Amino acid sequence: MNTISKIDVLLGLQWGDEGKGKVVDVLTPNYDVVARFQGGPNAGHTLEFEGQKYVLRSIPSGIFQGGKVNIIGNGVVLAPDLFMKEAIELEKSGHPLETRLHISKKAHLIMPTHRLLDRAYEAQKGDKKVGTTGKGIGPTYTDKVSRNGLRVGDILSGFQEKYLAHKQQHLKMLATLGWTDFSTLEAEEKVWMEGIAYLRRFQLVDASHEIDSMLKHGKRVLCEGAQGTMLDVDFGSYPFVTSSNTISAGACIGLGVAPNKIGEVYGIMKAYCTRVGSGPFPTELFDETGKKLRDLGHEYGAVTGRERRCGWVDLVQLRYSVMLNGVTQLILMKSDVLDTFDTIKACVGYRLKDGTTTTDFPYEIDDVTPIYQTFEGWKTDLTHLTSSSEFPKAFRDYIAFLSDFLSTPIKIISLGPDRAQTIIL
Ligand code: GDP
Ligand code: IMO
Ligand code: MG
């Protein structure tokens, strides 16, 4: 009998912060392994359970459920100093990592000078800046692709020499960019080097072999995406994107798993939409409704504390995301934020500059005008519900409409930040 299992992929379908961390934590009991495949400390994944709240940045969200292996894959970019801080805090709160967390030797290291480069490039762009998280993500991936990167496996021999060579190269680039502020570099480097020493206590692995072996033994692997489909470097709202492939195909590259090994693709979406940083956002609301969504949804960045831009759910954008990722089931988050709304809108088409309309996601979304369909609000507190049989009719209709428009079943509904506030349909 063939016992080879598949990897399931969970990812965000909008511009990030859909609630991926919460859902990974909810699903982890069904899995043996949770693996991150792209992104780095630009991510902020929030989990709440038993009255505690945690925000994870580089560490997979399966870390709270004992007995699971968590993997940081080759596609991730890792900042040793931030990783050490995150790991020590988790250990202090009673969640030991050393035996549970494996790190790919092929993951690239974010150096302190990558962070300076991130700031320097942003400064140079002026009002066209991306609004990055400032964590050095773009410059680290740039070094990877231009074959100048430093990898986790490099810390095992001759590291100082390699580090200095990379740093010199960065300093030359910073000089060209006119960057003069090095006031924090020395202090950052000191902690960073401590972070390198700290990394050595973890199992540094070849994750593709490890996952292959696990699949052959029938183990179940969940891949946790970071950011969201609209921040994908190829398919997102370029150039206002992150520097990795956030879509499901990224899991193959970022872990070294063949495409025919992908099983379920869980697409996570909010019942409305948010975005942090610059770039187009067709359904953004600049009025009281946008403010209400931000206040009720506590829409402030988990990493930078920045206000998240808020707007109505965009089904043209989501249909595109469902297509790109091959989503097999949808997970609907944060409908409870809409509990007090009299009416709710969903964008079901775009009007283009030339007056024509489309439901296909266009090359550019800067000048599109959303066409909305309006729904009755359910005016019910959903946060305490424990079964779909308790859903008010208006909410049931809204879910049915979303699922129908996106031609994909909605299988999980999240009605609050806590692990317990989750209804599996
Ligand atoms: P991630 O980056 O996709 O993991 O999402 P974030 O953690 O950045 O942002 C999601 C926010 O929404 C967090 O503050 C969560 O605690 C919160 N959250 C998740 N699911 C729900 C939900 O169903 N309802 C409400 N009200 N909050 C939620
Ligand atoms: P999670 O995993 C929301 C955004 C930044 C910026 C752009 C590029 O928590 O959903 P970067 O620092 O990656 O070069 O920034 O991408 N961004 C996110 N927005 N959630 C995230 O992660 C994000 N990670 C990056 O705001 O616009
Ligand atoms: Mg987040």
mmCIF file with all atom_site columns, C-alpha atoms in Angstrom, residues 236-364:
data_model
loop_
_atom_site.group_PDB
_atom_site.id
_atom_site.type_symbol
_atom_site.label_atom_id
_atom_site.label_alt_id
_atom_site.label_comp_id
_atom_site.label_asym_id
_atom_site.label_entity_id
_atom_site.label_seq_id
_atom_site.pdbx_PDB_ins_code
_atom_site.Cartn_x
_atom_site.Cartn_y
_atom_site.Cartn_z
_atom_site.occupancy
_atom_site.B_iso_or_equiv
_atom_site.pdbx_formal_charge
_atom_site.auth_seq_id
_atom_site.auth_comp_id
_atom_site.auth_asym_id
_atom_site.auth_atom_id
_atom_site.pdbx_PDB_model_num
ATOM 1   C CA . GLY A 1 236 ? 1.163   40.815 -6.415  1.00 0.00 ? 236 GLY A CA 1
ATOM 2   C CA . SER A 1 237 ? 0.729   44.560 -6.828  1.00 0.00 ? 237 SER A CA 1
ATOM 3   C CA . TYR A 1 238 ? 4.318   44.996 -8.072  1.00 0.00 ? 238 TYR A CA 1
ATOM 4   C CA . PRO A 1 239 ? 6.461   46.897 -7.135  1.00 0.00 ? 239 PRO A CA 1
ATOM 5   C CA . PHE A 1 240 ? 4.523   47.296 -3.877  1.00 0.00 ? 240 PHE A CA 1
ATOM 6   C CA . VAL A 1 241 ? 5.164   43.710 -2.819  1.00 0.00 ? 241 VAL A CA 1
ATOM 7   C CA . THR A 1 242 ? 7.555   41.700 -0.698  1.00 0.00 ? 242 THR A CA 1
ATOM 8   C CA . SER A 1 243 ? 10.548  39.919 -2.260  1.00 0.00 ? 243 SER A CA 1
ATOM 9   C CA . SER A 1 244 ? 9.461   36.290 -2.118  1.00 0.00 ? 244 SER A CA 1
ATOM 10  C CA . ASN A 1 245 ? 6.889   34.032 -3.782  1.00 0.00 ? 245 ASN A CA 1
ATOM 11  C CA . THR A 1 246 ? 4.066   33.890 -1.293  1.00 0.00 ? 246 THR A CA 1
ATOM 12  C CA . ILE A 1 247 ? 1.797   31.679 -3.427  1.00 0.00 ? 247 ILE A CA 1
ATOM 13  C CA . SER A 1 248 ? 1.402   27.920 -2.998  1.00 0.00 ? 248 SER A CA 1
ATOM 14  C CA . ALA A 1 249 ? 4.104   27.186 -5.605  1.00 0.00 ? 249 ALA A CA 1
ATOM 15  C CA . GLY A 1 250 ? 6.504   28.987 -3.235  1.00 0.00 ? 250 GLY A CA 1
ATOM 16  C CA . ALA A 1 251 ? 6.134   26.085 -0.812  1.00 0.00 ? 251 ALA A CA 1
ATOM 17  C CA . CYS A 1 252 ? 7.804   23.766 -3.343  1.00 0.00 ? 252 CYS A CA 1
ATOM 18  C CA . ILE A 1 253 ? 10.743  26.129 -3.865  1.00 0.00 ? 253 ILE A CA 1
ATOM 19  C CA . GLY A 1 254 ? 11.006  27.177 -0.251  1.00 0.00 ? 254 GLY A CA 1
ATOM 20  C CA . LEU A 1 255 ? 11.132  23.640 1.148   1.00 0.00 ? 255 LEU A CA 1
ATOM 21  C CA . GLY A 1 256 ? 12.414  21.557 -1.737  1.00 0.00 ? 256 GLY A CA 1
ATOM 22  C CA . VAL A 1 257 ? 9.224   19.559 -2.218  1.00 0.00 ? 257 VAL A CA 1
ATOM 23  C CA . ALA A 1 258 ? 7.968   18.488 -5.651  1.00 0.00 ? 258 ALA A CA 1
ATOM 24  C CA . PRO A 1 259 ? 4.772   20.160 -6.989  1.00 0.00 ? 259 PRO A CA 1
ATOM 25  C CA . ASN A 1 260 ? 2.925   16.834 -7.238  1.00 0.00 ? 260 ASN A CA 1
ATOM 26  C CA . LYS A 1 261 ? 3.267   16.464 -3.451  1.00 0.00 ? 261 LYS A CA 1
ATOM 27  C CA . ILE A 1 262 ? 0.902   19.351 -2.694  1.00 0.00 ? 262 ILE A CA 1
ATOM 28  C CA . GLY A 1 263 ? -2.414  18.171 -1.262  1.00 0.00 ? 263 GLY A CA 1
ATOM 29  C CA . GLU A 1 264 ? -4.845  20.661 0.276   1.00 0.00 ? 264 GLU A CA 1
ATOM 30  C CA . VAL A 1 265 ? -4.372  24.387 -0.223  1.00 0.00 ? 265 VAL A CA 1
ATOM 31  C CA . TYR A 1 266 ? -6.047  26.367 2.551   1.00 0.00 ? 266 TYR A CA 1
ATOM 32  C CA . GLY A 1 267 ? -6.728  29.950 1.477   1.00 0.00 ? 267 GLY A CA 1
ATOM 33  C CA . ILE A 1 268 ? -7.188  32.365 4.350   1.00 0.00 ? 268 ILE A CA 1
ATOM 34  C CA . MET A 1 269 ? -9.280  35.512 3.813   1.00 0.00 ? 269 MET A CA 1
ATOM 35  C CA . LYS A 1 270 ? -10.720 38.210 5.997   1.00 0.00 ? 270 LYS A CA 1
ATOM 36  C CA . ALA A 1 271 ? -14.406 39.111 5.601   1.00 0.00 ? 271 ALA A CA 1
ATOM 37  C CA . TYR A 1 272 ? -13.078 42.560 4.654   1.00 0.00 ? 272 TYR A CA 1
ATOM 38  C CA . CYS A 1 273 ? -9.618  43.583 3.472   1.00 0.00 ? 273 CYS A CA 1
ATOM 39  C CA . THR A 1 274 ? -6.516  45.295 4.874   1.00 0.00 ? 274 THR A CA 1
ATOM 40  C CA . ARG A 1 275 ? -3.108  46.353 3.654   1.00 0.00 ? 275 ARG A CA 1
ATOM 41  C CA . VAL A 1 276 ? -0.017  47.825 5.374   1.00 0.00 ? 276 VAL A CA 1
ATOM 42  C CA . GLY A 1 277 ? 2.507   49.971 3.530   1.00 0.00 ? 277 GLY A CA 1
ATOM 43  C CA . SER A 1 278 ? 2.166   51.676 0.151   1.00 0.00 ? 278 SER A CA 1
ATOM 44  C CA . GLY A 1 279 ? 0.548   50.527 -3.077  1.00 0.00 ? 279 GLY A CA 1
ATOM 45  C CA . PRO A 1 280 ? -2.841  50.272 -4.751  1.00 0.00 ? 280 PRO A CA 1
ATOM 46  C CA . PHE A 1 281 ? -5.858  48.975 -2.837  1.00 0.00 ? 281 PHE A CA 1
ATOM 47  C CA . PRO A 1 282 ? -9.050  49.346 -4.918  1.00 0.00 ? 282 PRO A CA 1
ATOM 48  C CA . THR A 1 283 ? -11.605 48.855 -2.130  1.00 0.00 ? 283 THR A CA 1
ATOM 49  C CA . GLU A 1 284 ? -9.822  50.993 0.465   1.00 0.00 ? 284 GLU A CA 1
ATOM 50  C CA . LEU A 1 285 ? -12.175 53.136 2.568   1.00 0.00 ? 285 LEU A CA 1
ATOM 51  C CA . PHE A 1 286 ? -11.022 56.569 3.686   1.00 0.00 ? 286 PHE A CA 1
ATOM 52  C CA . ASP A 1 287 ? -14.231 57.354 5.577   1.00 0.00 ? 287 ASP A CA 1
ATOM 53  C CA . GLU A 1 288 ? -15.799 56.505 8.924   1.00 0.00 ? 288 GLU A CA 1
ATOM 54  C CA . THR A 1 289 ? -16.483 52.930 7.761   1.00 0.00 ? 289 THR A CA 1
ATOM 55  C CA . GLY A 1 290 ? -12.760 52.370 7.150   1.00 0.00 ? 290 GLY A CA 1
ATOM 56  C CA . LYS A 1 291 ? -12.014 53.756 10.593  1.00 0.00 ? 291 LYS A CA 1
ATOM 57  C CA . LYS A 1 292 ? -14.693 51.531 12.123  1.00 0.00 ? 292 LYS A CA 1
ATOM 58  C CA . LEU A 1 293 ? -13.133 48.447 10.510  1.00 0.00 ? 293 LEU A CA 1
ATOM 59  C CA . ARG A 1 294 ? -9.710  49.440 11.854  1.00 0.00 ? 294 ARG A CA 1
ATOM 60  C CA . ASP A 1 295 ? -11.012 50.087 15.375  1.00 0.00 ? 295 ASP A CA 1
ATOM 61  C CA . LEU A 1 296 ? -13.232 47.012 15.670  1.00 0.00 ? 296 LEU A CA 1
ATOM 62  C CA . GLY A 1 297 ? -10.703 44.746 13.923  1.00 0.00 ? 297 GLY A CA 1
ATOM 63  C CA . HIS A 1 298 ? -7.745  46.158 15.887  1.00 0.00 ? 298 HIS A CA 1
ATOM 64  C CA . GLU A 1 299 ? -6.025  46.630 12.556  1.00 0.00 ? 299 GLU A CA 1
ATOM 65  C CA . TYR A 1 300 ? -2.563  47.723 13.600  1.00 0.00 ? 300 TYR A CA 1
ATOM 66  C CA . GLY A 1 301 ? 0.571   45.952 12.359  1.00 0.00 ? 301 GLY A CA 1
ATOM 67  C CA . ALA A 1 302 ? 1.792   43.081 14.555  1.00 0.00 ? 302 ALA A CA 1
ATOM 68  C CA . VAL A 1 303 ? 5.430   43.922 13.618  1.00 0.00 ? 303 VAL A CA 1
ATOM 69  C CA . THR A 1 304 ? 5.572   47.670 13.072  1.00 0.00 ? 304 THR A CA 1
ATOM 70  C CA . GLY A 1 305 ? 2.435   48.844 14.915  1.00 0.00 ? 305 GLY A CA 1
ATOM 71  C CA . ARG A 1 306 ? 1.494   50.796 11.766  1.00 0.00 ? 306 ARG A CA 1
ATOM 72  C CA . GLU A 1 307 ? -2.177  51.476 11.069  1.00 0.00 ? 307 GLU A CA 1
ATOM 73  C CA . ARG A 1 308 ? -3.486  48.966 8.553   1.00 0.00 ? 308 ARG A CA 1
ATOM 74  C CA . ARG A 1 309 ? -5.425  50.454 5.661   1.00 0.00 ? 309 ARG A CA 1
ATOM 75  C CA . CYS A 1 310 ? -8.955  48.966 5.635   1.00 0.00 ? 310 CYS A CA 1
ATOM 76  C CA . GLY A 1 311 ? -11.640 48.385 3.006   1.00 0.00 ? 311 GLY A CA 1
ATOM 77  C CA . TRP A 1 312 ? -14.351 46.056 1.754   1.00 0.00 ? 312 TRP A CA 1
ATOM 78  C CA . VAL A 1 313 ? -13.636 42.522 0.663   1.00 0.00 ? 313 VAL A CA 1
ATOM 79  C CA . ASP A 1 314 ? -12.517 42.389 -2.992  1.00 0.00 ? 314 ASP A CA 1
ATOM 80  C CA . LEU A 1 315 ? -13.808 39.292 -4.765  1.00 0.00 ? 315 LEU A CA 1
ATOM 81  C CA . VAL A 1 316 ? -12.116 40.104 -8.092  1.00 0.00 ? 316 VAL A CA 1
ATOM 82  C CA . GLN A 1 317 ? -8.785  40.076 -6.259  1.00 0.00 ? 317 GLN A CA 1
ATOM 83  C CA . LEU A 1 318 ? -9.737  36.977 -4.275  1.00 0.00 ? 318 LEU A CA 1
ATOM 84  C CA . ARG A 1 319 ? -10.821 35.038 -7.350  1.00 0.00 ? 319 ARG A CA 1
ATOM 85  C CA . TYR A 1 320 ? -7.381  35.742 -8.832  1.00 0.00 ? 320 TYR A CA 1
ATOM 86  C CA . SER A 1 321 ? -5.734  34.523 -5.609  1.00 0.00 ? 321 SER A CA 1
ATOM 87  C CA . VAL A 1 322 ? -7.833  31.351 -5.566  1.00 0.00 ? 322 VAL A CA 1
ATOM 88  C CA . MET A 1 323 ? -6.722  30.657 -9.149  1.00 0.00 ? 323 MET A CA 1
ATOM 89  C CA . LEU A 1 324 ? -3.011  31.328 -8.549  1.00 0.00 ? 324 LEU A CA 1
ATOM 90  C CA . ASN A 1 325 ? -2.854  29.135 -5.478  1.00 0.00 ? 325 ASN A CA 1
ATOM 91  C CA . GLY A 1 326 ? -5.184  26.320 -6.501  1.00 0.00 ? 326 GLY A CA 1
ATOM 92  C CA . VAL A 1 327 ? -7.109  26.860 -3.267  1.00 0.00 ? 327 VAL A CA 1
ATOM 93  C CA . THR A 1 328 ? -9.093  23.756 -2.298  1.00 0.00 ? 328 THR A CA 1
ATOM 94  C CA . GLN A 1 329 ? -10.789 25.233 0.770   1.00 0.00 ? 329 GLN A CA 1
ATOM 95  C CA . LEU A 1 330 ? -11.364 28.713 2.094   1.00 0.00 ? 330 LEU A CA 1
ATOM 96  C CA . ILE A 1 331 ? -11.038 29.839 5.675   1.00 0.00 ? 331 ILE A CA 1
ATOM 97  C CA . LEU A 1 332 ? -13.054 32.955 6.512   1.00 0.00 ? 332 LEU A CA 1
ATOM 98  C CA . MET A 1 333 ? -11.673 35.200 9.260   1.00 0.00 ? 333 MET A CA 1
ATOM 99  C CA . LYS A 1 334 ? -12.931 38.132 11.302  1.00 0.00 ? 334 LYS A CA 1
ATOM 100 C CA . SER A 1 335 ? -16.598 38.219 10.209  1.00 0.00 ? 335 SER A CA 1
ATOM 101 C CA . ASP A 1 336 ? -17.290 39.190 13.834  1.00 0.00 ? 336 ASP A CA 1
ATOM 102 C CA . VAL A 1 337 ? -15.761 42.598 13.073  1.00 0.00 ? 337 VAL A CA 1
ATOM 103 C CA . LEU A 1 338 ? -18.812 43.237 10.841  1.00 0.00 ? 338 LEU A CA 1
ATOM 104 C CA . ASP A 1 339 ? -21.330 42.238 13.545  1.00 0.00 ? 339 ASP A CA 1
ATOM 105 C CA . THR A 1 340 ? -22.704 45.774 14.073  1.00 0.00 ? 340 THR A CA 1
ATOM 106 C CA . PHE A 1 341 ? -22.821 46.868 10.423  1.00 0.00 ? 341 PHE A CA 1
ATOM 107 C CA . ASP A 1 342 ? -26.279 47.599 8.928   1.00 0.00 ? 342 ASP A CA 1
ATOM 108 C CA . THR A 1 343 ? -25.021 46.706 5.469   1.00 0.00 ? 343 THR A CA 1
ATOM 109 C CA . ILE A 1 344 ? -21.865 45.082 4.102   1.00 0.00 ? 344 ILE A CA 1
ATOM 110 C CA . LYS A 1 345 ? -20.341 45.498 0.674   1.00 0.00 ? 345 LYS A CA 1
ATOM 111 C CA . ALA A 1 346 ? -18.309 43.153 -1.502  1.00 0.00 ? 346 ALA A CA 1
ATOM 112 C CA . CYS A 1 347 ? -16.521 44.187 -4.698  1.00 0.00 ? 347 CYS A CA 1
ATOM 113 C CA . VAL A 1 348 ? -17.779 41.979 -7.531  1.00 0.00 ? 348 VAL A CA 1
ATOM 114 C CA . GLY A 1 349 ? -16.209 43.752 -10.527 1.00 0.00 ? 349 GLY A CA 1
ATOM 115 C CA . TYR A 1 350 ? -13.875 46.546 -11.585 1.00 0.00 ? 350 TYR A CA 1
ATOM 116 C CA . ARG A 1 351 ? -14.718 49.463 -13.849 1.00 0.00 ? 351 ARG A CA 1
ATOM 117 C CA . LEU A 1 352 ? -11.624 50.290 -15.898 1.00 0.00 ? 352 LEU A CA 1
ATOM 118 C CA . LYS A 1 353 ? -10.436 53.745 -17.001 1.00 0.00 ? 353 LYS A CA 1
ATOM 119 C CA . ASP A 1 354 ? -11.967 53.261 -20.479 1.00 0.00 ? 354 ASP A CA 1
ATOM 120 C CA . GLY A 1 355 ? -15.398 52.647 -18.928 1.00 0.00 ? 355 GLY A CA 1
ATOM 121 C CA . THR A 1 356 ? -15.486 48.884 -19.534 1.00 0.00 ? 356 THR A CA 1
ATOM 122 C CA . THR A 1 357 ? -15.938 46.444 -16.673 1.00 0.00 ? 357 THR A CA 1
ATOM 123 C CA . THR A 1 358 ? -14.128 43.234 -15.786 1.00 0.00 ? 358 THR A CA 1
ATOM 124 C CA . THR A 1 359 ? -14.084 40.459 -13.229 1.00 0.00 ? 359 THR A CA 1
ATOM 125 C CA . ASP A 1 360 ? -10.587 39.370 -14.317 1.00 0.00 ? 360 ASP A CA 1
ATOM 126 C CA . PHE A 1 361 ? -7.785  40.836 -12.253 1.00 0.00 ? 361 PHE A CA 1
ATOM 127 C CA . PRO A 1 362 ? -5.999  43.332 -14.551 1.00 0.00 ? 362 PRO A CA 1
ATOM 128 C CA . TYR A 1 363 ? -2.262  44.066 -14.998 1.00 0.00 ? 363 TYR A CA 1
ATOM 129 C CA . GLU A 1 364 ? -2.629  47.312 -13.063 1.00 0.00 ? 364 GLU A CA 1
#
